[in-house]
């Protein structure tokens, strides 16, 4: 049990992923593969000629699946230089696929409003269990452009809980303004609404929709994938729709809308 805890606490560290990908070169998809999520991706990212960013890509075939499905500009980033070197070599003949070594906590290399969509399949979750916890809270709020990355650095345990309670998880450390207006941040996670919604609640410049998909990928799905689940402010409405502790992955679709902040500022 102690070994498992130490492993999960290393998920936010480059050395862990470099070592893992050195020893495990076979493709692996966290949570869901592209085929299972394609109907939802197609729904919210309809313009296949526009750039899409996949964060924490690892050696997943997800980005490759997007290109196979007709997307023409898929940029994938990961903290591990080992896996990025391997993926660049593997896909050197596919210009639609670009792999960059980058820490998602520092994406200043990208120009403002560069992407129609940012897709996060397990990256936020891996950072949340890190030893030096950084809460990456993607708020589609803005001063000059609305995709900010808010990071909260906090230690584990009671101090972490006090920080979240005091500051609401919104200590502003730095911003990475990469998402276009009306763009989407798609988060695939095991985190239920009563845990994840609190990370987003202070934003005034986005709307959030919730979808779910069965973890086991069986034909019997608890809810139609492309149909949003009714969502109240605290996420308590989900239980009435799905029952208690459903065995699903949660998919939060956060749609940036600059006009919402302008309306809030003038109200």
Short mmCIF file of C-alpha atoms in Angstrom, two decimals:
data_model
loop_
_atom_site.label_atom_id
_atom_site.label_comp_id
_atom_site.label_asym_id
_atom_site.label_seq_id
_atom_site.Cartn_x
_atom_site.Cartn_y
_atom_site.Cartn_z
CA UNK A 1 0.00 0.00 0.00
CA UNK A 2 2.86 2.39 0.83
CA UNK A 3 4.48 1.66 -2.55
CA UNK A 4 1.21 2.42 -4.34
CA UNK A 5 0.89 5.73 -2.48
CA UNK A 6 4.44 6.73 -3.37
CA UNK A 7 3.76 5.87 -7.02
CA UNK A 8 0.64 8.01 -7.26
CA UNK A 9 2.42 10.90 -5.54
CA UNK A 10 5.03 10.78 -8.33
CA UNK A 11 2.48 11.22 -11.14
CA UNK A 12 3.25 14.94 -11.44
CA UNK A 13 7.03 14.38 -11.75
CA UNK A 14 8.96 14.19 -15.02
CA UNK A 15 11.42 11.60 -13.71
CA UNK A 16 8.57 9.17 -13.00
CA UNK A 17 7.19 9.36 -16.54
CA UNK A 18 10.62 9.24 -18.18
CA UNK A 19 11.36 6.06 -16.27
CA UNK A 20 7.95 4.57 -16.98
CA UNK A 21 8.07 5.22 -20.73
CA UNK A 22 11.62 3.92 -20.93
CA UNK A 23 10.37 0.59 -19.58
CA UNK A 24 6.87 0.56 -21.10
CA UNK A 25 6.81 1.44 -24.77
CA UNK A 26 3.49 -0.14 -25.77
CA UNK A 27 0.65 2.35 -26.38
CA UNK A 28 -1.62 2.90 -23.39
CA UNK A 29 -4.80 4.97 -23.13
CA UNK A 30 -5.85 6.32 -19.76
CA UNK A 31 -9.55 5.97 -19.00
CA UNK A 32 -10.96 5.88 -22.54
CA UNK A 33 -9.72 5.47 -26.11
CA UNK A 34 -10.55 7.74 -29.01
CA UNK A 35 -13.13 5.40 -30.52
CA UNK A 36 -15.24 5.45 -27.36
CA UNK A 37 -15.12 9.26 -27.08
CA UNK A 38 -15.31 10.13 -30.79
CA UNK A 39 -19.05 10.96 -30.82
CA UNK A 40 -18.50 13.55 -28.07
CA UNK A 41 -15.32 14.96 -29.62
CA UNK A 42 -17.06 15.31 -32.97
CA UNK A 43 -19.97 17.08 -31.27
CA UNK A 44 -17.92 19.72 -29.48
CA UNK A 45 -14.98 19.99 -31.90
CA UNK A 46 -16.70 20.01 -35.29
CA UNK A 47 -14.13 22.04 -37.25
CA UNK A 48 -11.51 19.46 -38.15
CA UNK A 49 -9.16 21.88 -39.89
CA UNK A 50 -8.66 23.94 -36.72
CA UNK A 51 -5.90 23.19 -34.17
CA UNK A 52 -6.57 21.01 -31.12
CA UNK A 53 -4.32 20.60 -28.07
CA UNK A 54 -4.06 17.27 -26.23
CA UNK A 55 -2.32 17.66 -22.87
CA UNK A 56 -0.46 14.85 -21.09
CA UNK A 57 -0.58 12.70 -24.21
CA UNK A 58 1.86 9.99 -23.12
CA UNK A 59 2.11 7.16 -25.67
CA UNK A 60 -1.65 7.09 -26.12
CA UNK A 61 -3.13 6.47 -29.58
CA UNK A 62 -5.77 9.14 -28.88
CA UNK A 63 -4.19 11.89 -31.01
CA UNK A 64 -3.53 9.39 -33.79
CA UNK A 65 -7.20 8.40 -33.64
CA UNK A 66 -8.23 12.02 -34.08
CA UNK A 67 -6.12 12.34 -37.22
CA UNK A 68 -7.48 9.05 -38.53
CA UNK A 69 -10.92 10.59 -37.99
CA UNK A 70 -10.09 13.59 -40.16
CA UNK A 71 -8.61 16.18 -37.75
CA UNK A 72 -5.79 17.97 -39.51
CA UNK A 73 -3.85 19.75 -36.77
CA UNK A 74 -3.46 17.90 -33.46
CA UNK A 75 -0.77 19.18 -31.09
CA UNK A 76 0.11 16.85 -28.21
CA UNK A 77 2.26 17.74 -25.22
CA UNK A 78 3.77 15.76 -22.38
CA UNK A 79 6.23 16.40 -19.58
CA UNK A 80 8.32 13.34 -20.54
CA UNK A 81 11.06 13.89 -23.13
CA UNK A 82 11.35 10.11 -23.48
CA UNK A 83 7.81 9.63 -24.70
CA UNK A 84 7.83 12.78 -26.87
CA UNK A 85 10.98 11.58 -28.66
CA UNK A 86 9.37 8.18 -29.20
CA UNK A 87 6.08 9.64 -30.50
CA UNK A 88 7.85 12.04 -32.87
CA UNK A 89 9.84 9.14 -34.28
CA UNK A 90 6.75 6.93 -34.58
CA UNK A 91 4.69 9.57 -36.41
CA UNK A 92 7.41 11.35 -38.38
CA UNK A 93 5.48 10.69 -41.60
CA UNK A 94 2.25 12.33 -40.35
CA UNK A 95 2.49 16.14 -40.39
CA UNK A 96 -1.00 16.42 -38.87
CA UNK A 97 0.48 15.11 -35.61
CA UNK A 98 2.84 17.33 -33.62
CA UNK A 99 4.44 16.25 -30.33
CA UNK A 100 6.10 18.75 -28.00
CA UNK A 101 7.88 18.27 -24.69
CA UNK A 102 6.10 20.67 -22.35
CA UNK A 103 4.84 20.98 -18.78
CA UNK A 104 1.14 21.80 -18.84
CA UNK A 105 1.77 24.16 -15.94
CA UNK A 106 3.81 26.39 -18.25
CA UNK A 107 2.45 26.73 -21.80
CA UNK A 108 3.64 30.26 -22.52
CA UNK A 109 5.24 29.09 -25.76
CA UNK A 110 1.81 29.02 -27.39
CA UNK A 111 0.33 32.21 -28.78
CA UNK A 112 -2.88 33.56 -27.30
CA UNK A 113 -6.09 31.97 -28.58
CA UNK A 114 -4.25 29.24 -30.47
CA UNK A 115 -6.65 26.31 -30.10
CA UNK A 116 -10.29 25.46 -30.68
CA UNK A 117 -10.11 22.73 -28.04
CA UNK A 118 -7.95 21.50 -25.18
CA UNK A 119 -8.43 17.83 -24.29
CA UNK A 120 -7.33 16.51 -20.90
CA UNK A 121 -7.63 12.77 -20.40
CA UNK A 122 -6.34 12.08 -16.90
CA UNK A 123 -3.68 14.80 -16.70
CA UNK A 124 -5.47 16.89 -14.08
CA UNK A 125 -6.07 13.73 -12.05
CA UNK A 126 -2.39 12.76 -12.14
CA UNK A 127 -1.32 16.19 -10.91
CA UNK A 128 -3.91 16.24 -8.14
CA UNK A 129 -2.26 13.20 -6.52
CA UNK A 130 1.25 14.61 -6.85
CA UNK A 131 3.57 14.98 -3.89
CA UNK A 132 3.78 18.76 -4.44
CA UNK A 133 0.16 19.29 -5.31
CA UNK A 134 -0.60 21.80 -8.04
CA UNK A 135 -4.27 22.29 -8.71
CA UNK A 136 -4.58 23.16 -12.37
CA UNK A 137 -7.83 25.02 -12.61
CA UNK A 138 -8.64 25.92 -16.17
CA UNK A 139 -10.83 29.00 -15.94
CA UNK A 140 -12.09 30.51 -19.14
CA UNK A 141 -11.90 33.99 -17.64
CA UNK A 142 -9.77 36.76 -18.96
CA UNK A 143 -8.15 40.11 -18.72
CA UNK A 144 -7.14 40.22 -22.38
CA UNK A 145 -7.95 36.65 -23.42
CA UNK A 146 -10.05 34.11 -21.59
CA UNK A 147 -8.13 30.90 -21.10
CA UNK A 148 -6.17 31.16 -17.86
CA UNK A 149 -4.37 28.45 -16.03
CA UNK A 150 -4.76 28.90 -12.32
CA UNK A 151 -2.40 26.89 -10.16
CA UNK A 152 -2.55 26.38 -6.45
CA UNK A 153 0.61 25.03 -4.86
CA UNK A 154 -0.21 23.39 -1.56
CA UNK A 155 1.05 20.55 0.57
CA UNK A 156 -1.10 17.55 1.32
CA UNK A 157 -3.51 17.07 4.20
CA UNK A 158 -4.95 19.74 6.47
CA UNK A 159 -2.88 22.58 5.02
CA UNK A 160 -4.16 21.73 1.54
CA UNK A 161 -7.76 21.76 2.75
CA UNK A 162 -7.23 25.11 4.52
CA UNK A 163 -5.82 26.63 1.34
CA UNK A 164 -8.79 25.49 -0.72
CA UNK A 165 -11.26 26.66 1.92
CA UNK A 166 -9.62 30.06 2.26
CA UNK A 167 -8.89 30.83 -1.37
CA UNK A 168 -11.48 28.67 -3.16
CA UNK A 169 -8.74 27.04 -5.22
CA UNK A 170 -8.13 30.17 -7.27
CA UNK A 171 -4.73 31.52 -6.32
CA UNK A 172 -3.47 33.07 -9.50
CA UNK A 173 0.05 31.93 -10.29
CA UNK A 174 0.32 32.29 -14.03
CA UNK A 175 -1.84 32.30 -17.09
CA UNK A 176 -1.67 30.40 -20.32
CA UNK A 177 -4.05 31.99 -22.77
CA UNK A 178 -4.37 29.30 -25.37
CA UNK A 179 -8.08 28.77 -25.98
CA UNK A 180 -10.17 30.70 -28.50
CA UNK A 181 -13.53 32.24 -27.69
CA UNK A 182 -16.24 29.57 -27.98
CA UNK A 183 -13.49 26.97 -27.66
CA UNK A 184 -13.83 24.00 -25.33
CA UNK A 185 -11.81 22.44 -22.53
CA UNK A 186 -12.78 18.76 -22.34
CA UNK A 187 -11.78 17.05 -19.09
CA UNK A 188 -12.10 13.27 -18.81
CA UNK A 189 -11.71 12.29 -15.16
CA UNK A 190 -12.76 9.95 -12.38
CA UNK A 191 -13.60 13.04 -10.29
CA UNK A 192 -17.30 13.32 -9.44
CA UNK A 193 -19.04 16.72 -9.64
CA UNK A 194 -19.03 17.30 -5.89
CA UNK A 195 -15.20 17.27 -6.09
CA UNK A 196 -14.46 18.74 -9.53
CA UNK A 197 -17.07 21.49 -9.82
CA UNK A 198 -15.56 23.36 -6.87
CA UNK A 199 -12.43 23.86 -8.97
CA UNK A 200 -14.40 25.69 -11.64
CA UNK A 201 -17.13 27.48 -9.72
CA UNK A 202 -15.58 30.96 -9.55
CA UNK A 203 -15.32 31.42 -13.30
CA UNK A 204 -17.66 33.93 -14.89
CA UNK A 205 -16.65 33.30 -18.49
CA UNK A 206 -17.63 29.76 -19.30
CA UNK A 207 -20.48 27.31 -19.24
CA UNK A 208 -19.94 23.75 -18.07
CA UNK A 209 -21.72 20.66 -19.35
CA UNK A 210 -21.37 17.18 -17.89
CA UNK A 211 -21.34 13.88 -19.77
CA UNK A 212 -20.55 10.39 -18.54
CA UNK A 213 -19.32 7.12 -20.01
CA UNK A 214 -19.21 3.68 -18.45
CA UNK A 215 -15.71 2.73 -17.30
CA UNK A 216 -15.98 -0.81 -18.62
CA UNK A 217 -16.98 0.23 -22.15
CA UNK A 218 -19.88 -2.21 -22.22
CA UNK A 219 -22.79 -1.85 -24.62
CA UNK A 220 -25.01 -0.94 -21.68
CA UNK A 221 -24.31 2.71 -20.93
CA UNK A 222 -25.92 4.42 -17.90
CA UNK A 223 -26.58 7.56 -19.95
CA UNK A 224 -26.37 8.50 -23.62
CA UNK A 225 -22.85 9.83 -24.18
CA UNK A 226 -23.78 12.89 -26.22
CA UNK A 227 -26.66 13.90 -23.93
CA UNK A 228 -25.60 16.27 -21.11
CA UNK A 229 -26.63 15.32 -17.59
CA UNK A 230 -28.70 17.93 -15.72
CA UNK A 231 -26.21 19.78 -13.56
CA UNK A 232 -26.84 22.06 -10.60
CA UNK A 233 -24.25 24.27 -8.92
CA UNK A 234 -23.07 21.61 -6.45
CA UNK A 235 -23.47 18.57 -8.71
CA UNK A 236 -26.07 16.92 -6.49
CA UNK A 237 -28.45 16.49 -9.44
CA UNK A 238 -26.18 13.81 -10.90
CA UNK A 239 -27.15 11.26 -8.26
CA UNK A 240 -30.82 11.54 -9.18
CA UNK A 241 -29.93 10.88 -12.82
CA UNK A 242 -27.39 8.08 -12.36
CA UNK A 243 -27.87 6.75 -8.84
CA UNK A 244 -25.30 6.69 -6.06
CA UNK A 245 -21.61 6.07 -6.92
CA UNK A 246 -22.03 5.20 -10.62
CA UNK A 247 -19.13 3.32 -12.23
CA UNK A 248 -18.41 5.99 -14.83
CA UNK A 249 -15.82 8.41 -16.06
CA UNK A 250 -17.01 12.00 -15.88
CA UNK A 251 -16.51 14.30 -18.85
CA UNK A 252 -16.68 18.03 -18.17
CA UNK A 253 -17.07 20.18 -21.27
CA UNK A 254 -16.22 23.80 -20.44
CA UNK A 255 -17.19 26.22 -23.19
CA UNK A 256 -15.51 29.60 -23.13
CA UNK A 257 -17.76 32.56 -23.75
CA UNK A 258 -16.28 36.05 -23.50
CA UNK A 259 -19.71 37.66 -23.47
CA UNK A 260 -20.51 36.10 -20.07
CA UNK A 261 -17.77 38.04 -18.35
CA UNK A 262 -18.74 41.27 -20.11
CA UNK A 263 -22.31 40.79 -18.91
CA UNK A 264 -21.10 40.08 -15.37
CA UNK A 265 -18.86 43.15 -15.40
CA UNK A 266 -21.69 45.43 -16.48
CA UNK A 267 -24.31 43.91 -14.17
#
